[in-house]
CSV table of C-alpha atoms and ligand atoms in Angstrom, one decimal:
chain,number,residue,atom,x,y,z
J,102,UNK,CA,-16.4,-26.0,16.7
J,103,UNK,CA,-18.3,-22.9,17.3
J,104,UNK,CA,-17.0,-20.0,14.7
J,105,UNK,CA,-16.1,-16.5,15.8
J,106,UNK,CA,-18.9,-14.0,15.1
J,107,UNK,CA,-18.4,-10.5,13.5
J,108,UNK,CA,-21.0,-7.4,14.7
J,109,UNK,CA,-20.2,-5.3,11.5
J,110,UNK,CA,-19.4,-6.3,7.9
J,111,UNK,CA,-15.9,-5.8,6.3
J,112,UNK,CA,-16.1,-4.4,2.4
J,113,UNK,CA,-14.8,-7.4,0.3
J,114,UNK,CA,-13.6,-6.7,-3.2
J,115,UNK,CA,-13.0,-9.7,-5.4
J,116,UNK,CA,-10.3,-9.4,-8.6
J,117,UNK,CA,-9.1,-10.5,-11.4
J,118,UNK,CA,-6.7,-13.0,-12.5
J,119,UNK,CA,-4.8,-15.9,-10.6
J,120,UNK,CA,-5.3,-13.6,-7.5
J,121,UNK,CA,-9.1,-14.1,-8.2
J,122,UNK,CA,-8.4,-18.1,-8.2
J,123,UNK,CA,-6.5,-17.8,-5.2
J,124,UNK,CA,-8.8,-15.5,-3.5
J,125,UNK,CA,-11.9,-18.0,-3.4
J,126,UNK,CA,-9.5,-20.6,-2.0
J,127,UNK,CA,-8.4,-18.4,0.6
J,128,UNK,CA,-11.5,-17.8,2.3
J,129,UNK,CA,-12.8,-21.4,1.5
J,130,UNK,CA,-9.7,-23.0,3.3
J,131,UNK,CA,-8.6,-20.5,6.0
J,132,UNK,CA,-11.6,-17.8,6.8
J,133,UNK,CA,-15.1,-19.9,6.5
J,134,UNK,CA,-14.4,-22.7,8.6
J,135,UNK,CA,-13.3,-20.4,11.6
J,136,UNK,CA,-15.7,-17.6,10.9
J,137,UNK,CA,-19.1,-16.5,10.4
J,138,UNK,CA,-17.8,-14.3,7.5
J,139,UNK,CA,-19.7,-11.0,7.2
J,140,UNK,CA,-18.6,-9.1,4.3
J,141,UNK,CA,-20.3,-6.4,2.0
J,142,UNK,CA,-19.3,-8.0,-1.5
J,143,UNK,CA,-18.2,-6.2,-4.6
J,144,UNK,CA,-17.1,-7.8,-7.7
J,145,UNK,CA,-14.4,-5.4,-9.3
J,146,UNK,CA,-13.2,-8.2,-11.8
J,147,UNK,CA,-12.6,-6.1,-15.2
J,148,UNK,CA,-15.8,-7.9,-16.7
J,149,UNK,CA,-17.7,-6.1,-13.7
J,150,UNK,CA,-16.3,-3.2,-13.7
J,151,UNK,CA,-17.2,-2.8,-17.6
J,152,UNK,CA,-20.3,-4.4,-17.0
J,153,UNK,CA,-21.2,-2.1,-14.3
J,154,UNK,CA,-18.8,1.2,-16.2
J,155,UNK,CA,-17.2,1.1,-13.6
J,156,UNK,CA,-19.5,1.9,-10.7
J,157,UNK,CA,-18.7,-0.6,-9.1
J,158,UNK,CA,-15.6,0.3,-7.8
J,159,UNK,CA,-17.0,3.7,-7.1
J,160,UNK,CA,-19.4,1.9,-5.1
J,161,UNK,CA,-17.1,-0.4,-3.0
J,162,UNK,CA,-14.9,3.2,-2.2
J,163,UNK,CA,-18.6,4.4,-0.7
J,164,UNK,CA,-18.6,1.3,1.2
J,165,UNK,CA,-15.2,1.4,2.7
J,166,UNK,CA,-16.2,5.0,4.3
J,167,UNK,CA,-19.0,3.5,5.5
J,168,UNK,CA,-17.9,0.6,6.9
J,169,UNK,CA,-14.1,1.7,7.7
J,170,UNK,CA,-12.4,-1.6,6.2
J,171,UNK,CA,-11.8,-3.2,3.6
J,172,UNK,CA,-10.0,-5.9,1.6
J,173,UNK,CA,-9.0,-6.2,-1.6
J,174,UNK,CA,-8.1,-8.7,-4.4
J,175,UNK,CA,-5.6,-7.5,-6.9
J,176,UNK,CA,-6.9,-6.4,-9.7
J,177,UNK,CA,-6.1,-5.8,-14.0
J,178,UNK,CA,-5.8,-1.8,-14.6
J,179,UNK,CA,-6.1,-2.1,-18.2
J,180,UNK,CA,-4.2,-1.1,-20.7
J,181,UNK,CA,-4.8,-1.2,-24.7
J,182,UNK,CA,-3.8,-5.2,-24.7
J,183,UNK,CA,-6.7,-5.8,-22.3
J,184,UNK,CA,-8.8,-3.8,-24.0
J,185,UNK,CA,-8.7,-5.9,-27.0
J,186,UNK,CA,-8.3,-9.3,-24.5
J,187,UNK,CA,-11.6,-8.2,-22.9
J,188,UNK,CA,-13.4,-6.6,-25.4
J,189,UNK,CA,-13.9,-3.5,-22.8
J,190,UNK,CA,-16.1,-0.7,-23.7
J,191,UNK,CA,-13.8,1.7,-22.1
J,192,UNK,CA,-9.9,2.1,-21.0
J,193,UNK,CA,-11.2,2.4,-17.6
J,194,UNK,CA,-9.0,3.7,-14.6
J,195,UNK,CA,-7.0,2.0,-11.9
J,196,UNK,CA,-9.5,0.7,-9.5
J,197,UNK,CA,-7.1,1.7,-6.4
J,198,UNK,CA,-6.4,5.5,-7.9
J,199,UNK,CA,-10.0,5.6,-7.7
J,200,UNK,CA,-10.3,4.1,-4.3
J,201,UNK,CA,-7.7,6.4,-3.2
J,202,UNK,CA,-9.4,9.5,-4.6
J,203,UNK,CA,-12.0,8.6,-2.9
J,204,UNK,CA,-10.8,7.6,0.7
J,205,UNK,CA,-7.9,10.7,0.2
J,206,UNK,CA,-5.7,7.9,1.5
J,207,UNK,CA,-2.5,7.2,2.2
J,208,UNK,CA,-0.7,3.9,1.3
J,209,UNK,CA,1.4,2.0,4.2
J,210,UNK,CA,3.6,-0.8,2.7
J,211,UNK,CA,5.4,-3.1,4.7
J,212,UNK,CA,7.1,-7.0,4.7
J,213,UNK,CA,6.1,-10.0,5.8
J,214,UNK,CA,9.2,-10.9,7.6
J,215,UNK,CA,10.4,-14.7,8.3
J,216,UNK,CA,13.1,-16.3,10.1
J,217,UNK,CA,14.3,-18.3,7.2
J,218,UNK,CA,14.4,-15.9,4.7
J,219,UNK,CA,17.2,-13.1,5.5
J,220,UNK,CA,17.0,-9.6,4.4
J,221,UNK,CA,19.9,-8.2,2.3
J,222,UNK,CA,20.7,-5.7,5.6
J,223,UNK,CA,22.0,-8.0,8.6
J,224,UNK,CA,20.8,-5.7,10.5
J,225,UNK,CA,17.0,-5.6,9.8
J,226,UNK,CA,15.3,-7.1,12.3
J,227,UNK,CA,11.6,-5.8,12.1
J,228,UNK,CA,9.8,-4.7,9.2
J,229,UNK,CA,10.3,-1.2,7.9
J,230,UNK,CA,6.9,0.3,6.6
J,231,UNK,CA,7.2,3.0,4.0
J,232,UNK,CA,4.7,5.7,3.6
J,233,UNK,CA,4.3,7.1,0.5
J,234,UNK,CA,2.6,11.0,0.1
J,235,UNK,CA,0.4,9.8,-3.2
J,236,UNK,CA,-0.6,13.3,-4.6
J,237,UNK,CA,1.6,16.2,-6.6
J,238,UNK,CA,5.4,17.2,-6.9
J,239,UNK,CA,6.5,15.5,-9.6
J,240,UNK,CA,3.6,13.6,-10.9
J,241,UNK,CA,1.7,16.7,-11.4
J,242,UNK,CA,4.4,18.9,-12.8
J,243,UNK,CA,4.5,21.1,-15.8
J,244,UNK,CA,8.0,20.6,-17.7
J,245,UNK,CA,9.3,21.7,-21.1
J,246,UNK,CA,12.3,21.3,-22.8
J,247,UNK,CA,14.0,24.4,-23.6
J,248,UNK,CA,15.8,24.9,-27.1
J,249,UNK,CA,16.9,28.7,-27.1
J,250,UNK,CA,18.2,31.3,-25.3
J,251,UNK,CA,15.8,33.1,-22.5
J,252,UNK,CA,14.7,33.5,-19.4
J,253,UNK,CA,12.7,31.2,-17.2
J,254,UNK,CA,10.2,33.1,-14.5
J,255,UNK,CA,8.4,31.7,-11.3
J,256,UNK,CA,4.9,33.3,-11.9
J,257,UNK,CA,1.8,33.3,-9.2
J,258,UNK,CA,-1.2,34.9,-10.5
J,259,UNK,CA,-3.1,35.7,-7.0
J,260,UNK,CA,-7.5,35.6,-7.4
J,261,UNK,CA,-7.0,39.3,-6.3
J,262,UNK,CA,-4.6,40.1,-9.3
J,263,UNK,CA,-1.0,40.7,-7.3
J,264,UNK,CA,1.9,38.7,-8.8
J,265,UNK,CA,4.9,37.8,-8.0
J,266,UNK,CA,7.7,36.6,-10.2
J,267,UNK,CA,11.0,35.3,-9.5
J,268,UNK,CA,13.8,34.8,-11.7
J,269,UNK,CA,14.4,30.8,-12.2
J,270,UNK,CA,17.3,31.0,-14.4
J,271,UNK,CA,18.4,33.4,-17.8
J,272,UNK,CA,19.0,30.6,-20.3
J,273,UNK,CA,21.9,31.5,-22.3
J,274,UNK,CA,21.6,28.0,-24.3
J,275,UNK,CA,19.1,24.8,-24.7
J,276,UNK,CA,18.0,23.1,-21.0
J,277,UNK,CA,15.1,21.6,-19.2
J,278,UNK,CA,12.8,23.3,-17.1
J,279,UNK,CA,10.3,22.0,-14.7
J,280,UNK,CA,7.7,23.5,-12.3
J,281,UNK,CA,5.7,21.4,-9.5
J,282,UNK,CA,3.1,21.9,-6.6
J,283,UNK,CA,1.7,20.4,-3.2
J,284,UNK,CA,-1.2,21.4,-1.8
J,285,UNK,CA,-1.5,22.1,2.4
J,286,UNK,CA,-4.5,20.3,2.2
J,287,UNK,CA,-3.0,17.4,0.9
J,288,UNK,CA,0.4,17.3,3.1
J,289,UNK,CA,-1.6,18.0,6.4
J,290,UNK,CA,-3.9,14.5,5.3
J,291,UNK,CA,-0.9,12.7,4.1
J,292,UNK,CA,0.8,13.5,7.9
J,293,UNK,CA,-2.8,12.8,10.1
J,294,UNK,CA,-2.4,9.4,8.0
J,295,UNK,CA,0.7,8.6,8.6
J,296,UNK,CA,0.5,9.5,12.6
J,297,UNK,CA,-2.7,7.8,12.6
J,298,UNK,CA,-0.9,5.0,11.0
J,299,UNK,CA,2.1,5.1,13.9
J,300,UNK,CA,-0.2,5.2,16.8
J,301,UNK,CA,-2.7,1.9,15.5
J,302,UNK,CA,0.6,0.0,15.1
J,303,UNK,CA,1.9,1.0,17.9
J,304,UNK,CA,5.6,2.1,16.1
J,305,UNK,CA,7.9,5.4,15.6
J,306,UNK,CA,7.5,7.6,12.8
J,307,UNK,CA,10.2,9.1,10.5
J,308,UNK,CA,9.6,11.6,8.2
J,309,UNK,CA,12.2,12.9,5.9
J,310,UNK,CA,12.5,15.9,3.3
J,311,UNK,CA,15.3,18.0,1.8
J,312,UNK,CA,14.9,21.3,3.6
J,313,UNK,CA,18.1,22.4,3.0
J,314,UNK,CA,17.5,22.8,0.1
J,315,UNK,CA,14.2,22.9,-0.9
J,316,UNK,CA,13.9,25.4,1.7
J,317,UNK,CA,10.6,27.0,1.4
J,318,UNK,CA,9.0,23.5,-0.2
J,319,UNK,CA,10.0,20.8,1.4
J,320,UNK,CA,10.2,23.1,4.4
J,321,UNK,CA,6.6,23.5,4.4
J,322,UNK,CA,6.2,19.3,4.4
J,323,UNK,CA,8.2,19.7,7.7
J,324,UNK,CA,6.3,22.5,9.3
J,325,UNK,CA,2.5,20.8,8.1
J,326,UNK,CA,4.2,17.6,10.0
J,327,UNK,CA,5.6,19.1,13.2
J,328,UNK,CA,1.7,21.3,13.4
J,329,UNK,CA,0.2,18.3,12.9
J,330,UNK,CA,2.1,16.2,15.6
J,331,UNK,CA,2.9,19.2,18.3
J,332,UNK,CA,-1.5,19.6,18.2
J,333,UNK,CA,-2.6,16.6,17.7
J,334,UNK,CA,-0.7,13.7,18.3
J,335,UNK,CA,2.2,14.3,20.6
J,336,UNK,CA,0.4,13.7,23.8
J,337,UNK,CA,-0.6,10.2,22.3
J,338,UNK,CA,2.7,9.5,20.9
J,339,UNK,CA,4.2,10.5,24.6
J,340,UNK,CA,1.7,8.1,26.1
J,341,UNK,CA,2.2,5.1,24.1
J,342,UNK,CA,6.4,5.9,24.6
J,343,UNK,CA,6.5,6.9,20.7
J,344,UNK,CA,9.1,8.6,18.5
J,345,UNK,CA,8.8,11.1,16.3
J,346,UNK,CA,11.5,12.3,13.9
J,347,UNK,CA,11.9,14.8,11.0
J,348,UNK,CA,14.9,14.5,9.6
J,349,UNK,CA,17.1,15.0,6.1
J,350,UNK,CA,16.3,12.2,3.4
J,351,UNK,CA,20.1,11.6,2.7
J,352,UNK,CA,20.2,11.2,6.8
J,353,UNK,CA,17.5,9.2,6.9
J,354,UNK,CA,18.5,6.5,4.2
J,355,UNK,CA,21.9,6.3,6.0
J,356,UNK,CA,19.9,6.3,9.8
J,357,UNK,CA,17.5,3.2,7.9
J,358,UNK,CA,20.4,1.2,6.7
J,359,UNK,CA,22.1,1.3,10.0
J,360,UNK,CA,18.2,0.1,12.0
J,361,UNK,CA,17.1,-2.6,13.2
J,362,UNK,CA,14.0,-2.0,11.5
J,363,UNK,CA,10.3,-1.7,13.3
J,364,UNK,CA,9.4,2.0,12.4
J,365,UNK,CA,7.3,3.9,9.6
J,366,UNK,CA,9.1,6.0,7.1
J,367,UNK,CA,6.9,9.0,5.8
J,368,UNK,CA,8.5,9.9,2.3
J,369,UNK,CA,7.4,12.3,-0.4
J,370,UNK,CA,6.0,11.3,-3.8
J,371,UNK,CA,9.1,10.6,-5.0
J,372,UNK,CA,11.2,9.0,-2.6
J,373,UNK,CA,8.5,7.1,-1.7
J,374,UNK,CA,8.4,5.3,-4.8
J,375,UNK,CA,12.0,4.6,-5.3
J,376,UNK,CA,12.4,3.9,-1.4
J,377,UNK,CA,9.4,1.1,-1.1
J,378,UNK,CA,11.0,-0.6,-4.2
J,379,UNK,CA,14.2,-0.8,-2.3
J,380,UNK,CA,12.6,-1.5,1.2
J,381,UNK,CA,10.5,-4.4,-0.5
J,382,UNK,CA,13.5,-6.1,-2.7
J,383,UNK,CA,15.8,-6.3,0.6
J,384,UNK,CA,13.6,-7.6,2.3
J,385,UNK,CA,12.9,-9.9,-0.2
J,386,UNK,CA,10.0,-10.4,-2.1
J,387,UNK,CA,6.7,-8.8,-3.7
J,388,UNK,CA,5.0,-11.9,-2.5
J,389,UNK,CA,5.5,-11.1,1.0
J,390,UNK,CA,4.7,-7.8,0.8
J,391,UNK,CA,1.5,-5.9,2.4
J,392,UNK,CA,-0.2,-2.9,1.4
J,393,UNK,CA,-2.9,-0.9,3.9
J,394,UNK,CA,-4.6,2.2,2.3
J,395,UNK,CA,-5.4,4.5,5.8
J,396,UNK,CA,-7.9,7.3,5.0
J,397,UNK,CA,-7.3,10.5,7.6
J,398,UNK,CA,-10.5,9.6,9.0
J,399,UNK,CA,-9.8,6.5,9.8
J,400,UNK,CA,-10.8,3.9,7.1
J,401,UNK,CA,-8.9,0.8,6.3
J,402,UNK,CA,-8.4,-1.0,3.2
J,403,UNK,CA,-6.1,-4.2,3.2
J,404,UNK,CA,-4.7,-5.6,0.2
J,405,UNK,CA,-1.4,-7.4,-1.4
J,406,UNK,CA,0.9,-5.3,-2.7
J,407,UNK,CA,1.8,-7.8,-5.9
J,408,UNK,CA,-0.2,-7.7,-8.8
J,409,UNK,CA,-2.9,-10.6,-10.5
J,410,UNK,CA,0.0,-12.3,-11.3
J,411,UNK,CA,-1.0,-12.8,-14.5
J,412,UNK,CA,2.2,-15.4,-15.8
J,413,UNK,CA,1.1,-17.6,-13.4
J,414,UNK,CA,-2.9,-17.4,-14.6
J,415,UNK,CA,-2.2,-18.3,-18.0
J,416,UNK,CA,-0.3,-21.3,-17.0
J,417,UNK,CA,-3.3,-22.4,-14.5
J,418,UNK,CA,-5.3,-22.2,-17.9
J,419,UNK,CA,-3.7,-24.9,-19.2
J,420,UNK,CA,-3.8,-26.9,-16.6
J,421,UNK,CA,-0.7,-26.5,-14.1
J,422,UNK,CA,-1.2,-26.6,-10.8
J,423,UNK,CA,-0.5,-22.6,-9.7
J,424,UNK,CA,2.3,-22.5,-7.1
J,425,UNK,CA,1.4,-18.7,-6.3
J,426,UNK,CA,1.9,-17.1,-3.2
J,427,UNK,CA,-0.9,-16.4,-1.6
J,428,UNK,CA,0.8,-15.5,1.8
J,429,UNK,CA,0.4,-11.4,1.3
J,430,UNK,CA,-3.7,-12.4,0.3
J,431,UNK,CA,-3.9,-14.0,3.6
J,432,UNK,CA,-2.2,-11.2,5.5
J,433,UNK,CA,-5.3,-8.9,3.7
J,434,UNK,CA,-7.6,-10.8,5.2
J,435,UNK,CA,-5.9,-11.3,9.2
J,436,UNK,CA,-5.4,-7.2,8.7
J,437,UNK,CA,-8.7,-6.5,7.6
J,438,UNK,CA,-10.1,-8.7,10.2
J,439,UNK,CA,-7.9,-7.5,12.9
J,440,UNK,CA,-8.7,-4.5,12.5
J,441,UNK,CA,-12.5,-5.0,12.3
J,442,UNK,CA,-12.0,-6.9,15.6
J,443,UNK,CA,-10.4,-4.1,17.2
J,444,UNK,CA,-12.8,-2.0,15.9
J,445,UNK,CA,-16.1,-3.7,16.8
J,446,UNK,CA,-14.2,-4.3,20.4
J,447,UNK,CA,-14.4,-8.4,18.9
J,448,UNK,CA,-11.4,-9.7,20.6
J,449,UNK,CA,-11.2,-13.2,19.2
J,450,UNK,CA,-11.4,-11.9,16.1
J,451,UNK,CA,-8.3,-9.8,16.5
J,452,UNK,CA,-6.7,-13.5,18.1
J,453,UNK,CA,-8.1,-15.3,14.9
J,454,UNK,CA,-5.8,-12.7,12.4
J,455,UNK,CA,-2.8,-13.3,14.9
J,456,UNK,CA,-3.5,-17.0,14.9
J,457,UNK,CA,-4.0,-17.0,11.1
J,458,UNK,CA,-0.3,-14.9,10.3
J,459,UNK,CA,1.5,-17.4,12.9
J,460,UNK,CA,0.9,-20.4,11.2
J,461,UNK,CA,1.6,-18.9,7.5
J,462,UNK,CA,4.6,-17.9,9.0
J,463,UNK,CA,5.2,-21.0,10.7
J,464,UNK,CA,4.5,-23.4,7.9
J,465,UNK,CA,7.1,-21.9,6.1
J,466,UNK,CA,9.3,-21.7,8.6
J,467,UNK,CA,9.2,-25.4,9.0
J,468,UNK,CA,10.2,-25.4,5.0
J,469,UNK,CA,6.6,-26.0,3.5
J,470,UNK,CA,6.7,-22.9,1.1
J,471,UNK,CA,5.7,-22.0,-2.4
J,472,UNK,CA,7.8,-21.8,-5.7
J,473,UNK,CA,8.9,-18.3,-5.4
J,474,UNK,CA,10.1,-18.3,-2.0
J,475,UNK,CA,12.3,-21.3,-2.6
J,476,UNK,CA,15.5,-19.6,-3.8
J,477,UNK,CA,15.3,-17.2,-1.1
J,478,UNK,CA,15.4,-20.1,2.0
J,479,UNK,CA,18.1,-20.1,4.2
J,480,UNK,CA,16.7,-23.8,5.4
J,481,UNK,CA,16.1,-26.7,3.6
J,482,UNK,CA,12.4,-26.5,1.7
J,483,UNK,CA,10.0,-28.2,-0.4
J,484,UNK,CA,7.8,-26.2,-2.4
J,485,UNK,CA,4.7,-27.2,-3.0
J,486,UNK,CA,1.3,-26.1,-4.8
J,487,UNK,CA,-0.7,-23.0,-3.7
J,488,UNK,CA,-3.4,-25.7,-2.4
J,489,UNK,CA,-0.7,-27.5,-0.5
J,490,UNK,CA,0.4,-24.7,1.2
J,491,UNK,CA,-2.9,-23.6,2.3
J,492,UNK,CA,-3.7,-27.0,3.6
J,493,UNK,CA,-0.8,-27.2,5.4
J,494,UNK,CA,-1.5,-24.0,7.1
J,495,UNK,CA,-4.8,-25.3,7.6
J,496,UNK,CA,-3.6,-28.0,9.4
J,497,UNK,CA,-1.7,-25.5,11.9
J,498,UNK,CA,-4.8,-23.9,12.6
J,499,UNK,CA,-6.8,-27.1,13.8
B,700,NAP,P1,2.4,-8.9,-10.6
B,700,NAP,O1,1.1,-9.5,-10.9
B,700,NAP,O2,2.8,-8.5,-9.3
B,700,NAP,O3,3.5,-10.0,-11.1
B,700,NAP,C1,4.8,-9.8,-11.4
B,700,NAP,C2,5.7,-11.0,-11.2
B,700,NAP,O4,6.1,-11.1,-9.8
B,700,NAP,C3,5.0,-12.3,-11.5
B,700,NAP,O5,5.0,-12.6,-12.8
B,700,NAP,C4,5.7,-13.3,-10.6
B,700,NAP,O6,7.0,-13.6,-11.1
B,700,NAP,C5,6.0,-12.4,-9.4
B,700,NAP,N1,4.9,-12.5,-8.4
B,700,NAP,C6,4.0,-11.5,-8.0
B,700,NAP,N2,3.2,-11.9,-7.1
B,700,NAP,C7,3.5,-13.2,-6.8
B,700,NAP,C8,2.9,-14.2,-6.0
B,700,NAP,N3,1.9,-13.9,-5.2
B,700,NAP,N4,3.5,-15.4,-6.0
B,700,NAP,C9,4.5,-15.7,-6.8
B,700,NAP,N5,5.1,-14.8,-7.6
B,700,NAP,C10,4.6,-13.6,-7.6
B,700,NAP,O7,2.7,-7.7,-11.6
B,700,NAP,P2,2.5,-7.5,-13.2
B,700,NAP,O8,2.7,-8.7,-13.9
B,700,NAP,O9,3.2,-6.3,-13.5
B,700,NAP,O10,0.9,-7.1,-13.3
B,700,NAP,C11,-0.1,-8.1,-13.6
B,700,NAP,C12,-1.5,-7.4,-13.5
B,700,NAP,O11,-1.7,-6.9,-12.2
B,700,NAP,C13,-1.6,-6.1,-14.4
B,700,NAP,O12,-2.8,-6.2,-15.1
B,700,NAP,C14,-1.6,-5.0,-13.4
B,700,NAP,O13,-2.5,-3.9,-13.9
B,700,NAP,C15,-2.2,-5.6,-12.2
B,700,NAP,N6,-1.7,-5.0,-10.9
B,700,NAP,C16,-2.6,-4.8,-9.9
B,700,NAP,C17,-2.2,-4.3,-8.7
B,700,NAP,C18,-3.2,-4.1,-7.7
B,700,NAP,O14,-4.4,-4.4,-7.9
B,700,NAP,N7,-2.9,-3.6,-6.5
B,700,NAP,C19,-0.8,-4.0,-8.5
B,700,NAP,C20,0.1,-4.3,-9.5
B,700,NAP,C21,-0.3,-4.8,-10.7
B,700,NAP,P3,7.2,-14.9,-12.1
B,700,NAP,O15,6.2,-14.9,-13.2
B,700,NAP,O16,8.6,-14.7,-12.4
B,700,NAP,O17,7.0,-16.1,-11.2
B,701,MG,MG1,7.8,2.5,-8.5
């Protein structure tokens, strides 16, 4: 059988872990018998990355601009137990906050949906992706507990030396206190991503806020948005017959529970991270769970959302035979290589990704699956190895 070819490379970026394990299976089983695999390599495993201090992943962000996709392995952002577990020279940073401060990205999560696995909303039908604003508001905010009596300003010092100042509240007891920030900048890259992101996957966007209240704050989110789309995208959107929607994040939660799914859902810092944990638990699982990183200028890196599943390492250590789910790893891969296909203009590639999801999906919709998804199966399944299941996917693919 001939394999598909590929024009350009896509940036691969090995990791740590049972992910690591599963990784090299992966391509061995499902990508190198069906294609003449170029990739850019980088090893970001944490010996690398301490090897290299950490250039490496520095490197690999350089390579995704370069090359516009990615794909990534999970990888160990280590803390003081690794440290002492891998003797590392340095607590060195998370390798995807570096990525993203390179690529100014924004993170688009979304499930892996099957037939036999139900979500906890009857109604969901398609996947809901959430899009998560990754820079300020809270996470960059300057708080203080307050344990006496006084009164709490809003202060801006302007480069030209005006001021203005704005009673917050006049503390007549002990309270909290809290003050936070966005930058323009960052909300106008964190909408081009996220209409970018609607337009390559052809769905609606929603994008919700609390300018009622936060008027002038969140109300500047909404403005940056509705610029961005009214001069840039809304003749695309009208072409392709998209949707787009600002509306109130109390709405939208109520409006998202009521859907049939199939949309992206722009969200601040905030809701973002307490929305995708609730999009991805009803729908089911962290195994089935994607994760793209979309740059504004139009890079791609594909990656699982789960971690190195490190449990499930240990116990491959010592000889069990890991029943991981590698079915978000694969989807990495068919997204990276979709999207180089589409790309280069390398249509089979695009049909190889499509091919490759069908028959993960398919394999365990005929009730071949892996331990974790086995609770969750509305049909009757056997679960089998992480090698099993690759084989019989495999086997769908001919
Ligand atoms: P995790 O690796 O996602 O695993 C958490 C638990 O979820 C596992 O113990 C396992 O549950 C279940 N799980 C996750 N993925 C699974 C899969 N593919 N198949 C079956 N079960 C799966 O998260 P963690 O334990 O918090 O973190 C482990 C390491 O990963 C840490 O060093 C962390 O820094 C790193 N991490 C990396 C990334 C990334 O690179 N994007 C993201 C998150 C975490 P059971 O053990 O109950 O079976
Ligand atoms: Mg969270």
């Amino acid at each position: 059988m001939e394999k598909i070819g590929m024009l350009s490379p896509i940036v691969e970026m090995d990791g740590d872990e049972m992910t690591r394990i599963l990784w090299k299976m992966i391509k061995e089983e499902l990508i190198l018998p069906f294609v003449d695999l170029k990739t850019e390599y980088y090893d970001l495993g944490l010996r690398n990355r301490d090897d290299t201090e950490d250039r490496v992943t520095t490197e690999a962000a350089e390579a995704i601009k370069k090359w516009k996709v990615g794909v990534k392995c999970a990888t160990i952002t280590p803390n003081a137990q690794r440290m002492e577990e891998y003797k590392l020279r340095k607590m060195w940073k998370s390798p995807n906050g570096t990525i993203r401060s390179v690529l100014d990205g924004t993170v688009f999560r979304a499930p892996i949906t099957v037939s036999c696995i139900k979500p906890y909303v009857r109604t969901w039908e398609k996947p809901i992706t959430v899009a998560r604003h990754a820079f300020g508001d809270i996470y960059r905010a300057a708080e203080r507990v307050i344990d006496r009596p006084g009164r709490a300003e809003l202060l801006f010092t302007a480069e030209d030396g005006s001021v203005f100042r704005e009673t917050i509240h006049d503390f007549t007891g002990p309270g909290v206190l809290q003050g936070m920030f966005n930058r323009d900048s960052s909300i106008r890259s964190f909408a081009r991503a996220c209409f970018g992101y609607a337009v390559s996957c052809r769905q609606d966007l929603w994008f919700s806020a609390k300018d009622t209240i936060i008027k002038q704050y969140d109300g500047r989110f909404r403005d940056i948005f509705a610029e961005v789309y009214e001069t840039e995208y809304k003749e695309e959107f009208q072409r392709l017959g998209l949707k787009y929607l600002y509306t109130l994040i109390d709405d939208a939660v109520a409006r998202v529970i009521r859907s049939s799914g199939g949309f992206i859902w722009a969200c601040k810092n905030y809701d973002g991270d307490v929305m995708s944990d609730m999009i991805s638990t009803a729908f089911g699982s962290l195994a089935l769970m994607t994760s793209v990183l979309m740059s504004p200028d139009g890079c791609f890196e594909y990656e699982a959302a789960h971690g190195t599943v490190t449990r499930h390492y240990y116990r491959y250590l010592q000889g069990e035979k890991p029943s991981s789910n590698p079915v978000a790893m694969i989807f990495a891969w068919s997204g990276a290589l979709r999207k180089r296909g589409e790309l280069d203009g390398t249509s089979e590639l695009a049909a190889f990704a499509d091919r490759l999801e069908r028959a993960c999906i398919d394999t365990i919709e005929s009730g071949t699956v892996t331990g974790d998804l086995l609770p969750l199966c509305d049909i009757p399944a056997v679960a089998v190895s992480s090698e099993d299941y690759l084989k019989a996917v495999r086997a769908r693919l001919g």
